[in-house]
mmCIF file of C-alpha atoms in Angstrom:
data_model
loop_
_atom_site.group_PDB
_atom_site.id
_atom_site.type_symbol
_atom_site.label_atom_id
_atom_site.label_comp_id
_atom_site.label_asym_id
_atom_site.label_seq_id
_atom_site.Cartn_x
_atom_site.Cartn_y
_atom_site.Cartn_z
ATOM 1 C CA SER A 281 -34.374 -51.375 35.673
ATOM 2 C CA ILE A 282 -35.021 -55.080 36.401
ATOM 3 C CA LYS A 283 -36.853 -54.428 39.506
ATOM 4 C CA MET A 284 -38.630 -52.146 38.075
ATOM 5 C CA LEU A 285 -39.673 -54.229 35.143
ATOM 6 C CA VAL A 286 -40.834 -56.909 37.241
ATOM 7 C CA LYS A 287 -43.227 -54.579 39.404
ATOM 8 C CA ASN A 288 -44.888 -53.623 35.704
ATOM 9 C CA LYS A 289 -47.494 -56.060 35.207
ATOM 10 C CA TYR A 290 -48.344 -55.400 31.540
ATOM 11 C CA TRP A 291 -45.008 -56.138 31.183
ATOM 12 C CA LEU A 292 -45.018 -59.151 32.419
ATOM 13 C CA PHE A 293 -48.309 -60.041 30.996
ATOM 14 C CA ALA A 294 -46.843 -59.300 27.646
ATOM 15 C CA MET A 295 -43.531 -60.846 27.810
ATOM 16 C CA ILE A 296 -45.255 -64.432 29.157
ATOM 17 C CA THR A 297 -47.551 -64.099 25.416
ATOM 18 C CA MET A 298 -44.338 -63.302 23.929
ATOM 19 C CA LEU A 299 -42.623 -66.642 25.347
ATOM 20 C CA VAL A 300 -45.143 -69.207 24.855
ATOM 21 C CA TYR A 301 -45.632 -67.855 21.123
ATOM 22 C CA GLN A 302 -42.252 -68.451 20.810
ATOM 23 C CA ILE A 303 -42.365 -71.707 22.240
ATOM 24 C CA GLY A 304 -45.168 -72.483 20.263
ATOM 25 C CA TYR A 305 -42.980 -71.328 17.061
ATOM 26 C CA GLY A 306 -40.403 -74.011 18.631
ATOM 27 C CA ILE A 307 -42.117 -76.891 18.196
ATOM 28 C CA SER A 308 -43.692 -76.391 15.104
ATOM 29 C CA GLY A 309 -40.155 -75.837 13.374
ATOM 30 C CA ALA A 310 -39.169 -78.918 15.352
ATOM 31 C CA SER A 311 -42.199 -81.347 15.121
ATOM 32 C CA GLY A 312 -42.816 -81.281 11.124
ATOM 33 C CA THR A 313 -40.471 -83.852 10.262
ATOM 34 C CA TYR A 314 -41.318 -86.456 12.892
ATOM 35 C CA TYR A 315 -45.581 -86.137 12.105
ATOM 36 C CA ALA A 316 -44.690 -86.243 8.452
ATOM 37 C CA LYS A 317 -43.046 -89.390 9.188
ATOM 38 C CA TYR A 318 -44.725 -91.671 11.385
ATOM 39 C CA ILE A 319 -47.916 -90.110 11.339
ATOM 40 C CA TYR A 320 -49.108 -89.135 7.828
ATOM 41 C CA GLY A 321 -46.354 -92.056 7.156
ATOM 42 C CA ASN A 322 -44.420 -89.757 4.232
ATOM 43 C CA ASP A 323 -41.646 -87.839 5.808
ATOM 44 C CA ASN A 324 -41.510 -86.086 2.001
ATOM 45 C CA LEU A 325 -44.791 -84.221 2.983
ATOM 46 C CA VAL A 326 -42.483 -81.929 4.884
ATOM 47 C CA ALA A 327 -41.560 -80.575 1.988
ATOM 48 C CA VAL A 328 -44.955 -80.433 0.326
ATOM 49 C CA GLY A 329 -46.660 -79.036 3.814
ATOM 50 C CA GLY A 330 -43.421 -76.180 3.902
ATOM 51 C CA ALA A 331 -44.569 -75.249 0.455
ATOM 52 C CA ILE A 332 -47.973 -74.685 0.850
ATOM 53 C CA GLY A 333 -47.714 -73.095 4.220
ATOM 54 C CA MET A 334 -45.420 -70.585 2.590
ATOM 55 C CA ILE A 335 -48.225 -69.185 0.673
ATOM 56 C CA GLY A 336 -50.312 -68.463 4.396
ATOM 57 C CA MET A 337 -46.547 -66.388 5.590
ATOM 58 C CA LEU A 338 -46.722 -64.429 2.590
ATOM 59 C CA LEU A 339 -50.495 -63.581 3.031
ATOM 60 C CA GLY A 340 -49.774 -63.157 7.039
ATOM 61 C CA MET A 341 -47.016 -60.501 6.651
ATOM 62 C CA VAL A 342 -49.067 -58.551 4.109
ATOM 63 C CA LEU A 343 -52.617 -58.779 6.335
ATOM 64 C CA ALA A 344 -50.673 -58.272 9.483
ATOM 65 C CA GLY A 345 -50.784 -54.444 9.245
ATOM 66 C CA PRO A 346 -54.834 -54.401 7.859
ATOM 67 C CA ILE A 347 -55.629 -57.285 10.788
ATOM 68 C CA VAL A 348 -53.670 -55.184 13.902
ATOM 69 C CA LYS A 349 -55.608 -52.274 12.645
ATOM 70 C CA LYS A 350 -59.036 -53.273 12.678
ATOM 71 C CA PHE A 351 -58.658 -55.973 15.790
ATOM 72 C CA GLY A 352 -55.994 -54.047 17.947
ATOM 73 C CA LEU A 353 -53.431 -56.050 19.530
ATOM 74 C CA THR A 354 -54.789 -57.927 21.916
ATOM 75 C CA GLY A 355 -57.964 -58.784 19.302
ATOM 76 C CA SER A 356 -55.377 -59.938 16.726
ATOM 77 C CA ILE A 357 -54.478 -62.312 19.484
ATOM 78 C CA ARG A 358 -58.272 -63.404 20.294
ATOM 79 C CA LEU A 359 -58.242 -64.126 16.523
ATOM 80 C CA VAL A 360 -54.893 -66.347 16.458
ATOM 81 C CA THR A 361 -56.625 -68.331 19.606
ATOM 82 C CA ILE A 362 -60.083 -68.764 17.467
ATOM 83 C CA VAL A 363 -58.729 -69.913 14.791
ATOM 84 C CA ASP A 364 -55.925 -72.230 16.409
ATOM 85 C CA VAL A 365 -58.283 -73.909 18.512
ATOM 86 C CA VAL A 366 -60.363 -74.825 15.464
ATOM 87 C CA LYS A 367 -57.038 -75.729 13.361
ATOM 88 C CA LEU A 368 -56.133 -78.368 16.628
ATOM 89 C CA VAL A 369 -59.158 -79.542 17.550
ATOM 90 C CA VAL A 370 -59.483 -80.694 13.881
ATOM 91 C CA MET A 371 -56.132 -82.227 13.823
ATOM 92 C CA LEU A 372 -56.750 -84.036 17.343
ATOM 93 C CA ILE A 373 -60.109 -85.513 15.434
ATOM 94 C CA MET A 374 -58.551 -86.436 12.165
ATOM 95 C CA PRO A 375 -54.740 -86.544 12.810
ATOM 96 C CA ARG A 376 -53.597 -88.200 9.612
ATOM 97 C CA ALA A 377 -55.734 -86.211 7.539
ATOM 98 C CA PHE A 378 -52.109 -84.396 5.462
ATOM 99 C CA TRP A 379 -54.344 -81.912 3.316
ATOM 100 C CA LEU A 380 -56.956 -81.027 5.328
ATOM 101 C CA ASN A 381 -54.671 -80.247 8.284
ATOM 102 C CA THR A 382 -52.214 -78.814 5.733
ATOM 103 C CA VAL A 383 -55.112 -75.673 4.651
ATOM 104 C CA LEU A 384 -56.010 -75.044 8.271
ATOM 105 C CA ALA A 385 -52.572 -74.809 9.233
ATOM 106 C CA THR A 386 -51.601 -72.074 6.371
ATOM 107 C CA ILE A 387 -55.115 -70.436 7.260
ATOM 108 C CA GLY A 388 -53.746 -70.120 10.861
ATOM 109 C CA SER A 389 -50.303 -68.941 9.806
ATOM 110 C CA ILE A 390 -52.368 -65.915 8.012
ATOM 111 C CA PRO A 391 -53.575 -63.779 11.674
ATOM 112 C CA SER A 392 -50.417 -65.517 13.284
ATOM 113 C CA ILE A 393 -47.566 -63.259 11.590
ATOM 114 C CA ALA A 394 -50.345 -60.699 13.152
ATOM 115 C CA GLY A 395 -50.226 -61.780 16.083
ATOM 116 C CA ILE A 396 -46.599 -62.284 16.959
ATOM 117 C CA ALA A 397 -46.488 -58.660 15.604
ATOM 118 C CA ALA A 398 -48.910 -57.224 18.114
ATOM 119 C CA CYS A 399 -46.662 -58.888 20.784
ATOM 120 C CA GLY A 400 -43.700 -56.943 19.937
ATOM 121 C CA VAL A 401 -45.975 -53.835 19.606
ATOM 122 C CA MET A 402 -46.826 -54.995 23.322
ATOM 123 C CA VAL A 403 -44.290 -55.181 24.863
ATOM 124 C CA ASN A 404 -42.702 -51.403 23.576
ATOM 125 C CA ASN A 405 -46.211 -49.874 24.511
ATOM 126 C CA CYS A 406 -44.843 -50.737 28.230
ATOM 127 C CA VAL A 407 -42.308 -48.467 28.451
ATOM 128 C CA GLU A 408 -44.880 -45.632 28.483
ATOM 129 C CA TYR A 409 -46.463 -47.210 31.683
ATOM 130 C CA ASN A 410 -42.754 -47.094 32.961
ATOM 131 C CA GLU A 411 -42.556 -43.281 32.651
ATOM 132 C CA HIS A 412 -46.112 -43.457 34.442
ATOM 133 C CA LEU A 413 -45.012 -45.299 37.310
ATOM 134 C CA TYR A 414 -41.356 -44.366 37.155
ATOM 135 C CA GLY A 415 -40.503 -41.566 35.311
ATOM 136 C CA VAL A 416 -37.808 -43.391 33.063
ATOM 137 C CA LYS A 417 -39.168 -45.197 30.285
ATOM 138 C CA MET A 418 -36.164 -47.853 29.885
ATOM 139 C CA VAL A 419 -36.527 -48.522 26.237
ATOM 140 C CA GLY A 420 -33.552 -50.742 26.056
ATOM 141 C CA MET A 421 -34.398 -53.302 28.623
ATOM 142 C CA THR A 422 -38.018 -53.301 27.977
ATOM 143 C CA ASN A 423 -37.701 -54.540 24.714
ATOM 144 C CA SER A 424 -35.286 -57.167 25.287
ATOM 145 C CA VAL A 425 -37.329 -59.336 26.153
ATOM 146 C CA VAL A 426 -38.177 -59.648 22.421
ATOM 147 C CA GLY A 427 -35.086 -61.398 21.615
ATOM 148 C CA PHE A 428 -34.881 -62.938 24.641
ATOM 149 C CA GLY A 429 -38.376 -64.619 24.070
ATOM 150 C CA THR A 430 -36.977 -65.530 20.537
ATOM 151 C CA LYS A 431 -34.461 -67.512 21.564
ATOM 152 C CA VAL A 432 -35.638 -68.961 24.951
ATOM 153 C CA GLY A 433 -38.701 -69.962 23.092
ATOM 154 C CA ALA A 434 -37.076 -71.554 20.514
ATOM 155 C CA GLY A 435 -34.678 -73.872 22.281
ATOM 156 C CA ALA A 436 -37.805 -74.491 24.911
ATOM 157 C CA GLY A 437 -39.975 -76.006 21.999
ATOM 158 C CA ALA A 438 -37.218 -77.986 20.733
ATOM 159 C CA ALA A 439 -36.820 -79.105 24.135
ATOM 160 C CA LEU A 440 -40.175 -80.199 24.395
ATOM 161 C CA VAL A 441 -40.290 -81.989 21.456
ATOM 162 C CA THR A 442 -37.085 -84.294 22.751
ATOM 163 C CA LEU A 443 -39.070 -84.732 25.841
ATOM 164 C CA ALA A 444 -41.833 -86.257 24.503
ATOM 165 C CA LEU A 445 -40.209 -88.260 22.010
ATOM 166 C CA SER A 446 -37.844 -89.654 24.606
ATOM 167 C CA VAL A 447 -40.884 -90.563 27.060
ATOM 168 C CA SER A 448 -42.638 -92.243 24.294
ATOM 169 C CA GLY A 449 -40.041 -94.600 23.261
ATOM 170 C CA TYR A 450 -38.765 -93.204 20.593
ATOM 171 C CA VAL A 451 -35.722 -94.749 19.308
ATOM 172 C CA SER A 452 -33.426 -92.869 16.801
ATOM 173 C CA GLY A 453 -32.664 -94.721 13.416
ATOM 174 C CA ALA A 454 -34.772 -97.660 14.629
ATOM 175 C CA ALA A 455 -36.651 -99.390 11.481
ATOM 176 C CA THR A 456 -40.091 -99.219 13.360
ATOM 177 C CA GLN A 457 -41.380 -97.566 16.337
ATOM 178 C CA ALA A 458 -43.392 -98.132 19.373
ATOM 179 C CA PRO A 459 -46.960 -97.159 19.294
ATOM 180 C CA SER A 460 -46.578 -95.123 22.323
ATOM 181 C CA VAL A 461 -44.607 -92.923 20.010
ATOM 182 C CA ASP A 462 -47.566 -91.546 17.872
ATOM 183 C CA TYR A 463 -49.156 -90.383 21.163
ATOM 184 C CA GLY A 464 -45.939 -88.597 22.001
ATOM 185 C CA ILE A 465 -45.977 -87.221 18.553
ATOM 186 C CA TYR A 466 -49.593 -86.304 19.466
ATOM 187 C CA THR A 467 -48.625 -84.720 22.480
ATOM 188 C CA PHE A 468 -46.339 -82.118 20.643
ATOM 189 C CA ALA A 469 -48.112 -81.760 17.814
ATOM 190 C CA SER A 470 -51.922 -80.957 19.447
ATOM 191 C CA TYR A 471 -51.930 -80.794 23.523
ATOM 192 C CA ILE A 472 -49.133 -79.217 24.044
ATOM 193 C CA PRO A 473 -49.778 -76.387 21.497
ATOM 194 C CA LEU A 474 -53.505 -76.109 22.333
ATOM 195 C CA ALA A 475 -52.261 -75.425 26.078
ATOM 196 C CA ILE A 476 -50.131 -72.610 24.646
ATOM 197 C CA VAL A 477 -52.963 -71.357 23.116
ATOM 198 C CA ILE A 478 -54.741 -71.348 26.134
ATOM 199 C CA VAL A 479 -51.770 -69.542 28.277
ATOM 200 C CA LYS A 480 -51.270 -67.181 25.493
ATOM 201 C CA PHE A 481 -54.810 -65.818 24.954
ATOM 202 C CA ILE A 482 -54.984 -65.717 29.226
ATOM 203 C CA PHE A 483 -51.897 -63.448 29.610
ATOM 204 C CA SER A 484 -53.205 -61.224 26.461
ATOM 205 C CA GLU A 485 -56.453 -60.628 28.159
ATOM 206 C CA LEU A 486 -54.949 -59.714 31.602
ATOM 207 C CA TYR A 487 -52.839 -56.924 29.310
ATOM 208 C CA ARG A 488 -56.182 -55.877 27.833
ATOM 209 C CA PRO A 489 -56.828 -53.307 30.270
ATOM 210 C CA TYR A 490 -53.356 -51.359 29.399
ATOM 211 C CA GLU A 491 -54.319 -51.355 25.515
ATOM 212 C CA LYS A 492 -57.642 -49.085 26.725
ATOM 213 C CA ILE A 493 -55.648 -46.955 29.107
ATOM 214 C CA TYR A 494 -52.507 -46.574 26.990
ATOM 215 C CA VAL A 495 -53.995 -43.866 24.694
ATOM 216 C CA ASP A 496 -54.859 -41.769 27.960
ATOM 217 C CA ILE A 497 -51.130 -42.292 29.558
ATOM 218 C CA VAL A 498 -49.665 -41.068 26.101
ATOM 219 C CA SER A 499 -52.188 -38.188 25.936
ATOM 220 C CA GLU A 500 -51.662 -36.887 29.437
ATOM 221 C CA LYS A 501 -48.096 -37.244 29.115
ATOM 222 C CA MET A 502 -48.141 -34.834 25.812
ATOM 223 C CA LYS A 503 -50.627 -32.532 27.922
ATOM 224 C CA ARG A 504 -48.107 -32.483 30.542
ATOM 225 C CA GLN A 505 -45.377 -31.760 28.205
ATOM 226 C CA GLN A 506 -47.362 -28.936 26.244
ATOM 227 C CA GLU A 507 -47.858 -27.095 29.885
ATOM 228 C CA ALA A 508 -44.136 -27.435 30.501
ATOM 229 C CA LYS A 509 -43.759 -24.974 27.273
#
C-alpha cells in the first residue's frame, strides 16, 4: 500500500501540504510565550492574545464550510496564503505592535480553519485516484497521513522553536537575554512561518489539477457502475 501511495503524486502533494500546515500550528503553539515576554515585554499578554484569538477560531469554525464552498479546496489555501503573507510581513515591519499583530492574527485564523479542513478533504479525495490508478481505494492508509501530520507537525514545530532559541543563545531562567535572542524569536515567529506559507502554497497548487479532474474521475466510475448493473 505504501509503495502504491508514494506513486500517487496528488497524495504526496496533499500530505506535504498537511504536514507543513501542522508544523506551522506547532510553531504557533510553542512560540507565543517567548514572543510576549521578550518582544512585547509582558508575558501576561499571552492570555490576552489567546482570548482574542479564540474569537477568530470560533468564527473560523462557523465559516469554514462557506469558505471552502466559495473558494474550493486549493482556493481556500490560496486565501489563507494571502492573509498569512500580509500578517507576517506586517509582523516583520512592526514586531512590537501587540494590538495590530493580535488583530491580524485573529483575522488570519478565520480562513486558516477552512484551510486545514480543506487539507483533510484533499487527502481523503486521493482514494478515488488510488482506485483510478490501481483499482483499490486504500481508504485507511490514505487517510492515516492526517494523524501522522498532526503528531509530527506539532513535534517538528516545537523542535524548530527550541533550535532557534538554542542557536540564538537563549538561557532558560536568565534575568536578561542576549540581543541575539530577539532575532531567534523573529526567526521562528515570522521567517520560518513565512517559508511554511510559501511551501504550503506551492504544494497545494501542485494538487490543484486533481481538484479539477476529481469530479470527472468520480463521474466515470459511477457511469461504469451503472453500466455494470
